[in-house]
Amino acid sequence: MEQAVLIVLNSLVYGLLLFMLSVGLTLIFGMMGVLNLAHASFYMLGAFLAYTISIRLGFWVALLVVPVLVGILGAVVERWGLRAVHKHGHVAELLFTFGLAFIIGEVVPLIWGRNPVPYRVPAELDFALFQIGGNSYPAYRLFMMGVAIVMFLALFLALARTRLGLVVRAALTHPDMVGMLGHDVPKVFTLVFGAGCALAGLAGVIAGNAYTTEPGMAQSLGAIVFAVVVMGGLGSIWGALVASLLIGFVQVGSISLDLTLGAALGRMGVAVPGTFTDLWSISIARVAPVLPYLLLVLVLAVRPRGLMGTRSA
Amino acid sequence: MLAPAQTLAVPSRAGGALRAVVPWVLIVALALALPHIVPGGFGLSLLCRIGIAIVFALSFNMLLGQGGMLDFGHAVFLGLGGFLAMHGMKLADDGWWLPLPLLPVAGAAGGLLAAIAAGWIATRRAGTAFAMITLGVAEMVVAIVLLLPGVFGGEEGLSGDRSGGPPVLGWDFGTQMQAYHLIAAWALGCALLMWLYTRTPLGRLANAVRDNAERVSFLGYNPARIRWLVFMLSGLFAGVAGGLAALNDEIITSGKLGAGESSSVLLMTFIGGIGTFWGPVLGAVLVTFLAVALSTITDAWQLYSGLLFIAMVVWAPGGLSGIILAHLPLARAGRLGRVVPGYLACVPGTVLALAGTVGLAELAFRLQAVRNGASPRPVFGWTADPVSIVPWLLALALLAAGALLLRRTAPAARVAWQEASVAAAAP
């Protein structure tokens, strides 16, 4: 029972983290049609910058400053790089963001080294909230959830209640018409791209100290974020929320299950065949990292619009 | 449009057929002569790696340049073909009659089977969705390969001995020179086949699907089926490259399937130029050479190739072959002299910007090395102290100066090129 509660809590935290990452990506794709392959790299950059700033100026300063920094970087990249490539088509845009991800993936270990950095939870939040299943549940996880929920509410209010949000939502589905109505659509694109990257940076600040901060974090989280975005539907924020909670639950739940295929067969009374011994000894926990990719491929092949998407991939 | 449509050169007389054959004869002669021109074992192994990279890059361009399909997981076919060929090599070691020259066929089979399966899912979609599916499939395959150590050898991979099989015409392929001739023969054969493919109706239809898939379906063809067939062929040739790699290295690991190799072939092909058949060859030669040569003098060579790639995406999406083709009409009309002054004026800015970038990257590496306690390698015999701020400011200043100079001189060069192109095109 306690195991189940723990799984639910952990999958909520992980799912909300995935949501923070994917909401920026889905907005960028929904509006501009470009899948930002470097999104997870901005997340990584946020975590590393937060580490550097937090050891000099403290965690709270990092929390405020790093998303702004990463957002500005994203806006600069969009204005000077992506916009120039836009006229060459979608393949060129994909290649550009791919090259960007590659370069960030090389620059980060160049500056911070190839090993994980000791980015720690701040002392004020580093206490146990309650005891469950014999282990203590850290209060920082609740803080992470809180930040994600606040961010979602702020985004929702900004999009639904402000004039700028109205323009952004219109440009999501009808960019040409919005341009003809006199709004500066390229500037809106730059703003959305920068905001998306800022959200990724914020996710990096929050998650970098709860999970490890190392140069491989972009690659390991990147494909999962794409799976979330594609499943939720490109361009839909609610879809991103549902899909990230779902995938968070699947990931955390499957890692906790140490059942192997052979053991499952044995429970059903079927004898394990002698051949392909490797296959029967694979446990669900080891297959867990593959599941998001499988979901990504299946959703794209069967229903590219995802659960609640506004435009197809 | 990222890649211009290829023109079909129909030989209208016997001389035309001869003109098509002569380049290939020259290439065969070059391949035979190269190991004697390039000195030493290092040069020979470099040539072998270039040969493998050429086949791999050409197979990748069947998808990207000719078919308009961006495949993020192409190394899967390289790796699976390599593993199948390695199993063949081990069987040959055990006494089965499997002559080494035929092993790349096993590689082709491995690549083909994988491409049939992956392509069935991937080619149902086009564009971004296709690219994401290939990304997902590649990651799945890598994860599955690591889960089956019995078949794929786990972390250490599989290794074999290429001289363990039956000798062919007195050769046992133990020496690098014999391996080179085998690789060169296979590379040339595959390049020829892939070139002939571009002249078949399927090759032409692939170009049509790239340019306007909807129109192709109105013409009565099924674009998804065409994409699937092209994907299968591309996987087949990538599998051959994998078999050659297994043969050359005598070891194959799960790394061959991974993102590193997939990114590498994408960089190679794009830098070389996706708009021509021979562009990827150029890219494969250049990038392999840079990787091998640069990696001995600097740790930042991956970063440099990434920067070159992104610079080409933004400023020269046709790649090196695109740049060459853009200047051919000028050369033919004798107008090349007009653009040279403009280009020369850009040289100082480029050199300064490059020096600044290299300086920053190398300083960062040295700072890492100093922090870890190791003594850093000098760049071109010059050791700078990365801890003091002075070299950093110097490098930044170089970069800024170069960028400003380029900003000043590049527009003039572009205008000169445009005017020369117009003058060259005028009758």
XYZ file of C-alpha atoms in Angstrom:
740
model
C 0.000 0.000 0.000
C 2.733 2.409 0.991
C 4.608 1.309 -2.109
C 1.615 2.351 -4.208
C 1.387 5.771 -2.532
C 5.087 6.286 -3.101
C 4.714 5.384 -6.767
C 1.817 7.828 -7.154
C 3.743 10.648 -5.475
C 6.903 10.046 -7.455
C 5.054 9.790 -10.741
C 3.249 13.055 -9.959
C 6.589 14.797 -9.409
C 8.169 13.275 -12.505
C 5.069 13.869 -14.590
C 4.879 17.531 -13.600
C 8.568 17.929 -14.414
C 7.951 16.415 -17.846
C 5.033 18.805 -18.209
C 7.253 21.812 -17.461
C 9.577 20.640 -20.194
C 6.976 19.677 -22.748
C 4.653 22.661 -22.515
C 7.294 24.936 -24.034
C 8.028 22.428 -26.766
C 4.398 21.908 -27.666
C 3.749 25.651 -27.849
C 6.767 26.146 -30.092
C 5.729 23.335 -32.393
C 2.089 24.241 -32.403
C 2.844 27.798 -33.373
C 5.883 27.635 -35.585
C 5.768 24.105 -36.915
C 9.365 23.505 -35.866
C 10.181 20.721 -33.445
C 12.905 22.132 -31.236
C 15.334 19.239 -30.900
C 17.470 21.420 -28.659
C 14.736 21.828 -26.035
C 16.225 19.285 -23.650
C 19.603 20.973 -24.180
C 18.168 24.231 -22.839
C 16.922 22.232 -19.851
C 20.459 20.950 -19.303
C 21.877 24.433 -19.721
C 19.421 25.715 -17.116
C 20.515 23.086 -14.617
C 24.223 23.796 -15.093
C 23.779 27.582 -14.972
C 21.707 27.159 -11.816
C 24.544 25.152 -10.282
C 27.109 27.850 -11.068
C 24.884 30.683 -9.844
C 23.628 28.841 -6.766
C 27.106 28.163 -5.406
C 27.916 31.872 -5.674
C 24.642 33.673 -5.065
C 22.314 31.038 -3.655
C 19.500 28.894 -4.989
C 16.751 31.520 -4.876
C 18.702 33.968 -7.014
C 19.317 31.147 -9.476
C 15.617 30.323 -9.513
C 14.813 33.869 -10.616
C 17.774 34.588 -12.879
C 18.412 31.362 -14.798
C 15.050 31.076 -16.613
C 15.474 34.670 -17.778
C 19.013 33.961 -19.023
C 17.990 30.808 -20.850
C 14.943 32.569 -22.268
C 17.082 35.391 -23.625
C 19.454 32.857 -25.173
C 16.511 31.098 -26.788
C 15.147 34.364 -28.157
C 18.562 35.266 -29.598
C 18.859 31.833 -31.219
C 15.424 32.211 -32.759
C 15.955 35.738 -33.996
C 19.393 35.260 -35.513
C 19.475 31.564 -36.343
C 16.098 29.904 -36.779
C 14.503 32.815 -38.589
C 17.245 32.745 -41.221
C 16.706 29.048 -41.757
C 12.913 29.258 -41.882
C 12.867 30.018 -45.597
C 14.679 26.774 -46.403
C 11.857 24.585 -45.127
C 11.047 22.232 -42.258
C 13.955 19.860 -42.878
C 16.421 22.734 -42.602
C 14.772 23.916 -39.366
C 15.039 20.414 -37.908
C 18.676 20.252 -38.955
C 19.331 23.630 -37.347
C 17.836 22.647 -34.004
C 19.662 19.319 -34.244
C 22.949 21.154 -34.814
C 22.129 23.434 -31.894
C 21.494 20.449 -29.617
C 24.782 18.932 -30.787
C 26.722 22.123 -30.073
C 25.160 22.711 -26.646
C 25.908 19.063 -25.887
C 29.571 19.754 -26.669
C 29.844 23.180 -25.009
C 28.394 22.097 -21.650
C 31.056 19.442 -20.921
C 33.594 21.917 -22.283
C 32.721 24.439 -19.581
C 31.638 22.215 -16.700
C 33.455 18.940 -17.371
C 32.222 15.476 -18.246
C 31.292 14.434 -14.714
C 28.126 15.207 -12.776
C 28.316 18.479 -10.844
C 27.349 18.695 -7.161
C 24.211 20.782 -7.587
C 22.470 20.409 -4.234
C 19.012 21.052 -2.885
C 19.068 24.298 -0.842
C 19.363 23.817 2.920
C 16.024 25.512 3.619
C 14.164 22.812 1.691
C 16.352 19.849 2.532
C 14.215 18.178 5.178
C 11.923 15.168 5.322
C 8.251 15.931 4.994
C 6.852 12.663 6.244
C 7.772 9.012 6.648
C 6.432 6.501 4.208
C 7.335 2.861 3.696
C 10.298 3.203 6.019
C 11.848 6.009 3.956
C 11.524 9.741 4.402
C 9.860 11.708 1.619
C 11.842 14.877 0.868
C 10.057 18.212 1.115
C 11.855 19.399 -2.001
C 9.692 17.115 -4.120
C 6.635 18.993 -2.896
C 8.371 22.236 -3.758
C 8.976 20.937 -7.288
C 5.309 20.042 -7.652
C 4.351 23.450 -6.303
C 6.528 25.310 -8.777
C 5.170 23.252 -11.681
C 1.556 23.898 -10.667
C 2.177 27.626 -10.167
C 3.863 27.755 -13.556
C 0.931 26.003 -15.204
C -1.553 28.393 -13.610
C 0.530 31.422 -14.590
C 0.789 30.176 -18.180
C -2.909 29.406 -18.323
C -3.823 32.860 -17.003
C -1.361 34.565 -19.333
C -2.753 32.781 -22.359
C -6.410 32.999 -21.418
C -6.690 36.417 -19.790
C -4.127 38.742 -21.362
C -4.139 40.450 -24.725
C -0.732 39.052 -25.587
C -2.005 35.597 -24.729
C -4.910 36.168 -27.095
C -2.544 37.046 -29.922
C -0.380 34.004 -29.125
C -3.367 31.668 -29.116
C -4.576 33.109 -32.413
C -1.136 32.772 -33.958
C -1.175 29.115 -32.870
C -3.837 28.277 -35.391
C -3.924 31.202 -37.809
C -0.488 32.871 -38.019
C -1.151 34.393 -41.438
C -4.404 36.034 -40.400
C -2.817 37.424 -37.255
C -0.078 38.920 -39.402
C -2.619 40.478 -41.699
C -4.394 42.004 -38.721
C -1.256 44.004 -38.064
C 0.506 42.084 -35.325
C 4.224 41.462 -35.580
C 4.071 37.694 -35.948
C 7.863 37.128 -36.134
C 8.173 38.969 -32.835
C 5.466 36.753 -31.354
C 7.403 33.707 -32.579
C 10.582 34.974 -30.950
C 8.686 35.612 -27.730
C 7.119 32.140 -27.702
C 10.416 30.455 -28.491
C 12.157 32.413 -25.758
C 9.362 31.683 -23.280
C 9.477 27.985 -24.148
C 13.212 27.883 -23.571
C 12.784 29.839 -20.321
C 10.341 27.166 -19.109
C 12.849 24.480 -20.021
C 15.504 26.398 -18.104
C 13.173 26.679 -15.107
C 12.650 22.916 -15.228
C 16.424 22.562 -15.209
C 16.801 24.764 -12.132
C 14.167 22.794 -10.238
C 15.089 19.303 -11.317
C 18.859 19.556 -11.604
C 19.397 19.171 -7.892
C 16.731 16.525 -7.339
C 18.011 14.308 -10.131
C 21.657 14.365 -11.250
C 23.111 17.254 -13.226
C 25.424 15.769 -15.812
C 26.160 16.319 -19.536
C 24.105 13.294 -20.589
C 20.866 14.575 -19.078
C 19.685 16.215 -22.291
C 19.880 13.008 -24.272
C 18.263 10.847 -21.642
C 15.311 13.165 -21.138
C 15.048 14.432 -24.712
C 13.265 11.505 -26.307
C 10.843 11.175 -23.394
C 9.844 14.812 -23.809
C 9.209 14.263 -27.520
C 7.117 11.227 -26.652
C 5.063 13.329 -24.229
C 4.565 16.144 -26.696
C 3.630 13.853 -29.550
C 1.267 11.813 -27.397
C -0.425 14.824 -25.927
C -0.876 16.390 -29.275
C 1.341 19.019 -30.810
C 0.060 22.442 -29.804
C -2.214 21.383 -26.946
C -1.264 22.350 -23.376
C -3.920 20.172 -21.723
C -2.737 17.295 -23.889
C 0.812 17.888 -22.696
C -0.402 17.775 -19.076
C -2.347 14.533 -19.525
C 0.408 12.856 -21.514
C 3.184 13.862 -19.113
C 1.278 12.554 -16.093
C 0.517 9.337 -17.985
C 4.086 8.769 -19.131
C 5.398 9.788 -15.709
C 3.219 7.126 -14.147
C 4.260 4.481 -16.709
C 7.963 5.261 -16.243
C 7.972 5.349 -12.451
C 5.605 2.412 -12.162
C 7.558 0.187 -14.520
C 10.889 0.929 -12.843
C 9.413 -0.209 -9.544
C 8.252 -3.516 -10.992
C 11.014 -6.069 -10.974
C 9.082 -8.741 -12.782
C 10.783 -10.716 -15.527
C 9.094 -12.295 -18.496
C 10.255 -15.732 -17.395
C 8.870 -15.262 -13.883
C 5.553 -14.123 -15.311
C 5.383 -17.258 -17.454
C 6.340 -19.373 -14.460
C 3.477 -17.909 -12.421
C 1.084 -18.881 -15.179
C 2.413 -22.396 -15.072
C 4.249 -22.284 -18.414
C 7.742 -23.741 -18.540
C 10.436 -21.329 -19.705
C 11.949 -22.517 -23.029
C 15.654 -23.275 -23.109
C 16.409 -21.113 -26.119
C 16.518 -17.314 -26.077
C 17.415 -17.303 -22.394
C 18.268 -13.590 -22.659
C 14.695 -12.784 -23.571
C 13.115 -14.475 -20.567
C 15.426 -12.839 -18.089
C 14.563 -9.305 -19.171
C 12.652 -7.603 -16.396
C 10.109 -4.846 -16.868
C 12.388 -2.490 -14.952
C 15.077 -2.877 -17.592
C 12.601 -2.430 -20.412
C 11.261 0.756 -18.770
C 13.602 3.171 -20.581
C 12.405 1.798 -23.923
C 8.710 2.401 -23.233
C 8.609 6.142 -24.031
C 10.244 5.529 -27.407
C 7.771 2.759 -28.114
C 4.910 5.099 -27.269
C 6.444 7.801 -29.478
C 6.683 5.484 -32.463
C 3.203 4.028 -31.967
C 1.485 7.380 -31.571
C 3.252 8.857 -34.601
C 2.439 5.846 -36.733
C -1.177 5.482 -35.684
C -2.419 8.951 -34.716
C 0.088 11.754 -35.404
C -2.274 14.343 -33.979
C -1.927 12.767 -30.557
C -4.627 12.807 -27.910
C -5.685 16.432 -28.136
C -3.533 17.918 -30.838
C -4.348 20.867 -33.015
C -1.982 20.016 -35.806
C -0.465 16.813 -37.022
C 3.261 16.189 -36.963
C 13.599 24.011 -51.601
C 16.617 22.617 -49.882
C 17.877 20.349 -52.660
C 17.633 21.202 -56.330
C 16.247 18.521 -58.607
C 18.928 16.476 -60.291
C 19.150 16.780 -64.048
C 18.944 13.658 -66.127
C 21.808 13.415 -68.600
C 20.477 11.202 -71.355
C 23.308 10.046 -73.602
C 22.118 10.803 -77.099
C 25.054 9.233 -78.868
C 27.744 6.637 -78.280
C 30.086 9.363 -77.070
C 27.602 10.077 -74.294
C 27.872 6.544 -72.947
C 31.660 6.833 -73.026
C 31.516 10.121 -71.112
C 29.493 8.395 -68.403
C 31.982 5.529 -68.099
C 35.239 7.516 -68.079
C 34.829 9.057 -64.580
C 34.276 5.592 -63.124
C 37.390 4.215 -64.820
C 39.379 7.133 -63.420
C 37.986 6.483 -59.954
C 38.972 2.811 -60.122
C 42.475 3.844 -61.165
C 42.611 6.334 -58.298
C 41.491 3.691 -55.812
C 44.218 1.340 -56.988
C 46.880 4.042 -56.854
C 45.966 5.687 -53.540
C 47.539 3.190 -51.111
C 50.843 3.746 -52.862
C 50.529 7.534 -52.768
C 49.417 7.793 -49.160
C 52.219 6.662 -46.922
C 52.206 4.244 -44.045
C 49.802 2.107 -42.065
C 48.052 5.163 -40.674
C 47.223 6.404 -44.163
C 46.001 2.973 -45.202
C 43.640 2.604 -42.244
C 42.404 6.151 -42.902
C 41.644 5.160 -46.516
C 39.730 2.114 -45.303
C 37.657 4.232 -42.925
C 36.984 6.747 -45.698
C 35.800 3.953 -47.993
C 33.327 2.728 -45.380
C 32.161 6.286 -44.665
C 31.568 6.876 -48.387
C 29.197 3.912 -48.656
C 27.406 4.928 -45.456
C 27.029 8.575 -46.491
C 25.833 7.676 -50.000
C 23.208 5.363 -48.526
C 22.107 8.150 -46.176
C 21.750 10.576 -49.047
C 19.441 8.148 -50.844
C 17.047 9.109 -48.066
C 17.864 12.756 -47.371
C 18.962 14.397 -50.585
C 17.196 12.167 -53.085
C 14.129 11.198 -51.079
C 13.599 14.181 -48.795
C 13.527 11.908 -45.729
C 15.531 12.934 -42.672
C 16.554 9.757 -40.845
C 17.924 10.250 -37.329
C 18.614 6.580 -36.765
C 20.536 5.463 -39.837
C 23.313 3.914 -37.782
C 20.870 1.152 -36.784
C 21.303 -0.396 -40.228
C 25.051 0.089 -40.067
C 25.198 -1.646 -36.713
C 22.777 -4.489 -37.403
C 24.482 -5.221 -40.722
C 27.800 -5.199 -38.920
C 26.587 -7.605 -36.242
C 25.252 -10.056 -38.822
C 28.519 -9.883 -40.750
C 30.463 -10.403 -37.524
C 28.435 -13.527 -36.778
C 29.336 -14.682 -40.277
C 33.004 -13.989 -39.560
C 32.834 -16.020 -36.371
C 31.163 -18.898 -38.236
C 33.901 -18.717 -40.885
C 36.436 -18.886 -38.045
C 34.721 -22.040 -36.794
C 35.187 -23.719 -40.136
C 32.083 -22.878 -42.148
C 32.828 -22.071 -45.774
C 32.107 -18.305 -45.781
C 34.750 -16.427 -47.772
C 35.406 -12.966 -46.392
C 34.612 -11.037 -49.610
C 31.032 -12.313 -49.350
C 30.490 -11.180 -45.753
C 29.240 -7.691 -46.651
C 26.323 -9.538 -48.282
C 25.388 -10.665 -44.777
C 25.692 -7.024 -43.763
C 23.364 -6.075 -46.610
C 20.862 -8.704 -45.485
C 20.939 -7.411 -41.915
C 20.445 -3.836 -43.033
C 17.678 -4.815 -45.441
C 15.697 -6.815 -42.874
C 15.927 -4.024 -40.329
C 14.919 -1.466 -42.937
C 11.899 -3.493 -44.010
C 10.663 -3.592 -40.422
C 11.528 -0.028 -39.437
C 10.483 1.376 -42.786
C 7.041 -0.181 -42.614
C 6.275 1.999 -39.581
C 8.330 5.044 -40.463
C 7.399 5.591 -44.099
C 3.707 5.816 -43.342
C 4.476 9.404 -42.361
C 6.651 12.057 -43.950
C 8.625 15.048 -42.798
C 8.958 15.744 -39.082
C 6.887 12.713 -38.048
C 9.137 10.427 -40.082
C 12.237 11.927 -38.461
C 10.809 11.449 -34.964
C 9.793 7.850 -35.698
C 13.312 7.045 -36.863
C 14.653 8.656 -33.699
C 12.351 6.535 -31.555
C 13.083 3.327 -33.448
C 16.840 3.919 -33.217
C 16.707 4.420 -29.455
C 14.541 1.308 -29.072
C 16.960 -0.803 -31.086
C 19.951 0.417 -29.056
C 18.130 -0.387 -25.813
C 17.091 -3.836 -27.071
C 20.611 -4.627 -28.270
C 21.935 -3.952 -24.776
C 19.253 -6.221 -23.319
C 20.346 -9.230 -25.409
C 24.007 -9.847 -24.551
C 23.861 -13.381 -25.897
C 23.339 -12.170 -29.446
C 25.069 -8.799 -29.347
C 27.875 -9.370 -26.886
C 26.727 -6.823 -24.288
C 29.067 -4.003 -23.385
C 32.201 -5.418 -25.055
C 30.451 -6.323 -28.294
C 31.619 -9.069 -30.606
C 35.075 -9.551 -32.045
C 36.441 -11.809 -34.747
C 39.414 -12.558 -36.935
C 39.094 -11.726 -40.592
C 41.951 -14.017 -41.594
C 40.265 -17.022 -39.994
C 38.079 -17.809 -42.970
C 38.896 -19.677 -46.197
C 41.521 -17.897 -48.343
C 40.403 -16.415 -51.658
C 42.888 -16.529 -54.558
C 45.725 -16.871 -52.093
C 44.649 -13.879 -49.966
C 43.654 -14.367 -46.350
C 42.918 -10.642 -45.769
C 45.027 -10.515 -42.651
C 47.006 -7.484 -43.803
C 45.542 -3.992 -43.977
C 46.497 -3.691 -47.656
C 44.399 -6.714 -48.611
C 41.540 -5.452 -46.465
C 41.835 -2.074 -48.228
C 41.441 -3.655 -51.654
C 38.389 -5.569 -50.484
C 36.831 -2.447 -48.963
C 37.683 -0.348 -52.022
C 36.141 -2.932 -54.360
C 32.947 -3.091 -52.313
C 32.798 0.696 -51.949
C 33.173 1.228 -55.673
C 30.617 -1.454 -56.465
C 28.088 0.012 -54.048
C 28.698 3.559 -55.286
C 28.136 2.389 -58.850
C 24.937 0.581 -57.881
C 23.643 3.579 -55.964
C 24.445 5.840 -58.917
C 22.646 3.495 -61.308
C 19.693 3.493 -58.901
C 19.354 7.260 -59.368
C 18.807 6.590 -63.045
C 16.047 4.044 -62.541
C 12.358 4.960 -62.444
C 12.318 4.305 -58.691
C 15.148 6.771 -58.201
C 13.280 9.383 -60.213
C 10.061 8.698 -58.336
C 11.905 9.181 -55.058
C 12.920 12.634 -56.269
C 9.325 13.302 -57.237
C 8.052 12.242 -53.805
C 10.634 14.561 -52.251
C 9.440 17.485 -54.334
C 5.690 16.968 -54.293
C 4.288 13.800 -52.775
C 0.678 14.784 -53.342
C 1.230 15.181 -57.047
C 2.899 11.771 -57.222
C -0.188 10.184 -55.696
C -2.316 11.934 -58.286
C -0.095 10.404 -60.945
C -1.164 7.013 -59.638
C 1.782 5.992 -57.474
C 1.710 5.382 -53.735
C 4.220 7.779 -52.112
C 4.399 5.757 -48.897
C 5.222 2.599 -50.862
C 7.936 4.443 -52.812
C 9.413 5.824 -49.610
C 9.397 2.326 -48.120
C 11.240 0.847 -51.110
C 13.843 3.603 -51.027
C 14.200 3.110 -47.269
C 14.825 -0.600 -47.812
C 17.532 0.033 -50.401
C 19.145 2.666 -48.228
C 19.193 0.267 -45.284
C 20.679 -2.430 -47.495
C 23.648 -0.283 -48.481
C 24.100 0.983 -44.937
C 24.245 -2.667 -43.896
C 27.020 -3.238 -46.434
C 28.920 -0.348 -44.849
C 28.376 -1.998 -41.479
C 29.705 -5.306 -42.754
C 32.791 -3.565 -44.119
C 33.270 -1.822 -40.773
C 33.022 -5.120 -38.901
C 35.556 -6.574 -41.286
C 37.922 -3.637 -41.000
C 37.845 -3.178 -37.224
C 37.484 -6.899 -36.414
C 35.183 -5.830 -33.583
C 31.674 -4.444 -33.384
C 29.963 -2.898 -30.363
C 26.567 -1.398 -29.610
C 28.150 2.031 -30.116
C 28.014 1.462 -33.872
C 24.198 1.599 -33.672
C 24.076 4.704 -31.551
C 23.386 8.398 -31.836
C 27.071 9.187 -32.344
C 27.289 7.347 -35.666
C 23.882 8.608 -36.785
C 24.877 12.213 -36.084
C 28.219 11.644 -37.780
C 26.714 10.459 -41.053
C 24.210 13.321 -41.022
C 27.024 15.826 -40.600
C 29.134 14.161 -43.284
C 26.352 14.062 -45.840
C 25.095 17.571 -45.192
C 28.530 19.191 -45.155
C 29.385 17.458 -48.403
C 26.153 18.581 -49.986
C 22.856 16.746 -50.332
C 21.919 18.217 -53.700
C 24.315 16.114 -55.767
C 25.212 12.443 -55.938
C 28.897 13.005 -55.210
C 28.416 15.576 -52.427
C 28.247 12.955 -49.649
C 31.452 11.398 -50.982
C 33.185 14.738 -50.548
C 31.698 15.135 -47.093
C 32.675 11.617 -46.036
C 36.268 12.174 -47.116
C 36.521 15.586 -45.470
C 34.801 14.783 -42.170
C 36.555 11.434 -41.699
C 39.892 13.047 -42.426
C 39.150 15.936 -40.045
C 37.965 13.570 -37.338
C 41.106 11.468 -37.560
C 43.542 14.339 -38.103
C 42.002 16.869 -35.721
C 41.437 14.406 -32.901
C 45.187 14.027 -32.508
C 45.779 17.739 -31.939
C 42.651 18.910 -30.156
C 39.852 17.557 -27.958
C 37.342 20.024 -29.350
C 37.089 18.526 -32.868
C 33.487 17.388 -32.291
C 32.560 20.944 -31.409
C 34.271 22.277 -34.524
C 32.466 19.846 -36.807
C 29.183 20.791 -35.133
C 29.891 24.480 -35.657
C 30.791 23.847 -39.298
C 27.545 21.909 -39.706
C 25.373 24.623 -38.246
C 27.206 27.308 -40.237
C 26.402 25.362 -43.404
C 22.751 24.908 -42.423
C 22.360 28.668 -42.068
C 24.592 30.010 -44.828
C 25.269 27.202 -47.310
C 22.478 24.620 -47.182
C 23.688 23.136 -50.449
C 26.884 22.020 -48.755
C 30.324 22.000 -50.310
C 29.082 20.480 -53.555
C 26.432 23.199 -53.701
C 29.129 25.850 -53.367
C 31.209 24.206 -56.092
C 28.222 23.877 -58.419
C 27.288 27.505 -57.822
C 30.690 28.588 -59.080
C 30.939 26.240 -62.070
C 28.904 28.488 -64.400
C 31.171 31.368 -63.448
C 34.255 29.323 -64.211
C 32.845 28.210 -67.546
C 32.043 31.799 -68.534
C 35.414 33.010 -67.337
C 33.823 35.282 -64.730
C 35.478 33.632 -61.735
C 37.985 36.464 -61.508
C 35.199 38.882 -60.616
C 34.357 37.229 -57.319
C 37.904 36.509 -56.170
C 38.616 40.034 -54.791
C 35.398 39.938 -52.755
C 36.267 36.530 -51.327
C 39.828 37.588 -50.569
C 38.495 40.575 -48.664
C 36.530 38.161 -46.455
C 39.578 36.075 -45.612
C 41.026 38.238 -42.766
C 37.644 38.397 -41.023
C 37.173 34.647 -41.346
C 40.660 33.898 -40.073
C 40.213 36.181 -37.051
C 36.802 34.752 -36.193
C 38.129 31.195 -36.517
C 41.155 32.022 -34.384
C 38.887 33.512 -31.730
C 36.543 30.489 -31.725
C 39.377 27.977 -31.621
C 41.044 30.029 -28.901
C 37.929 30.032 -26.717
C 37.338 26.304 -27.174
C 40.934 25.345 -26.523
C 41.138 27.619 -23.465
C 38.022 25.984 -22.068
C 39.564 22.542 -22.539
C 42.773 23.627 -20.907
C 40.863 25.072 -17.981
C 39.168 21.687 -17.541
C 42.529 19.942 -17.704
C 44.102 22.310 -15.188
C 41.137 21.881 -12.813
C 41.555 18.100 -13.013
C 45.242 18.452 -12.280
C 46.525 17.242 -15.654
C 48.968 19.250 -17.710
C 47.282 20.575 -20.845
C 48.384 19.996 -24.409
C 49.830 23.045 -26.150
C 48.056 24.307 -29.249
C 50.496 24.655 -32.130
C 53.311 24.787 -29.621
C 51.839 27.699 -27.667
C 50.809 27.192 -24.056
C 48.497 29.793 -22.617
C 47.538 30.032 -18.966
C 43.787 29.383 -18.919
C 43.314 30.596 -15.374
C 44.191 34.223 -16.052
C 41.621 36.363 -17.818
C 44.037 37.702 -20.444
C 43.961 34.872 -23.027
C 40.157 34.742 -22.735
C 39.845 38.456 -23.457
C 42.269 38.063 -26.340
C 40.247 35.220 -27.858
C 36.983 37.135 -27.413
C 38.541 40.196 -29.015
C 39.717 38.124 -31.995
C 36.238 36.653 -32.414
C 34.550 40.048 -32.160
C 37.008 41.652 -34.574
C 36.548 38.819 -37.051
C 32.765 38.992 -36.819
C 32.743 42.759 -37.367
C 35.113 42.502 -40.328
C 32.989 39.775 -41.901
C 29.886 41.874 -41.406
C 31.634 44.614 -43.354
C 33.044 42.507 -46.194
C 30.505 39.682 -46.707
C 27.731 41.738 -48.387
C 30.168 43.005 -51.016
C 31.264 39.445 -51.776
C 27.649 38.320 -52.092
C 26.817 41.190 -54.463
C 29.905 40.390 -56.561
C 28.829 36.758 -56.817
C 25.299 37.694 -57.826
C 26.531 40.089 -60.513
C 28.996 37.537 -61.834
C 26.275 34.868 -61.939
C 23.968 37.153 -63.890
C 26.780 38.066 -66.301
C 27.725 34.406 -66.737
C 24.127 33.445 -67.481
C 23.690 36.202 -70.053
C 24.017 34.934 -73.631
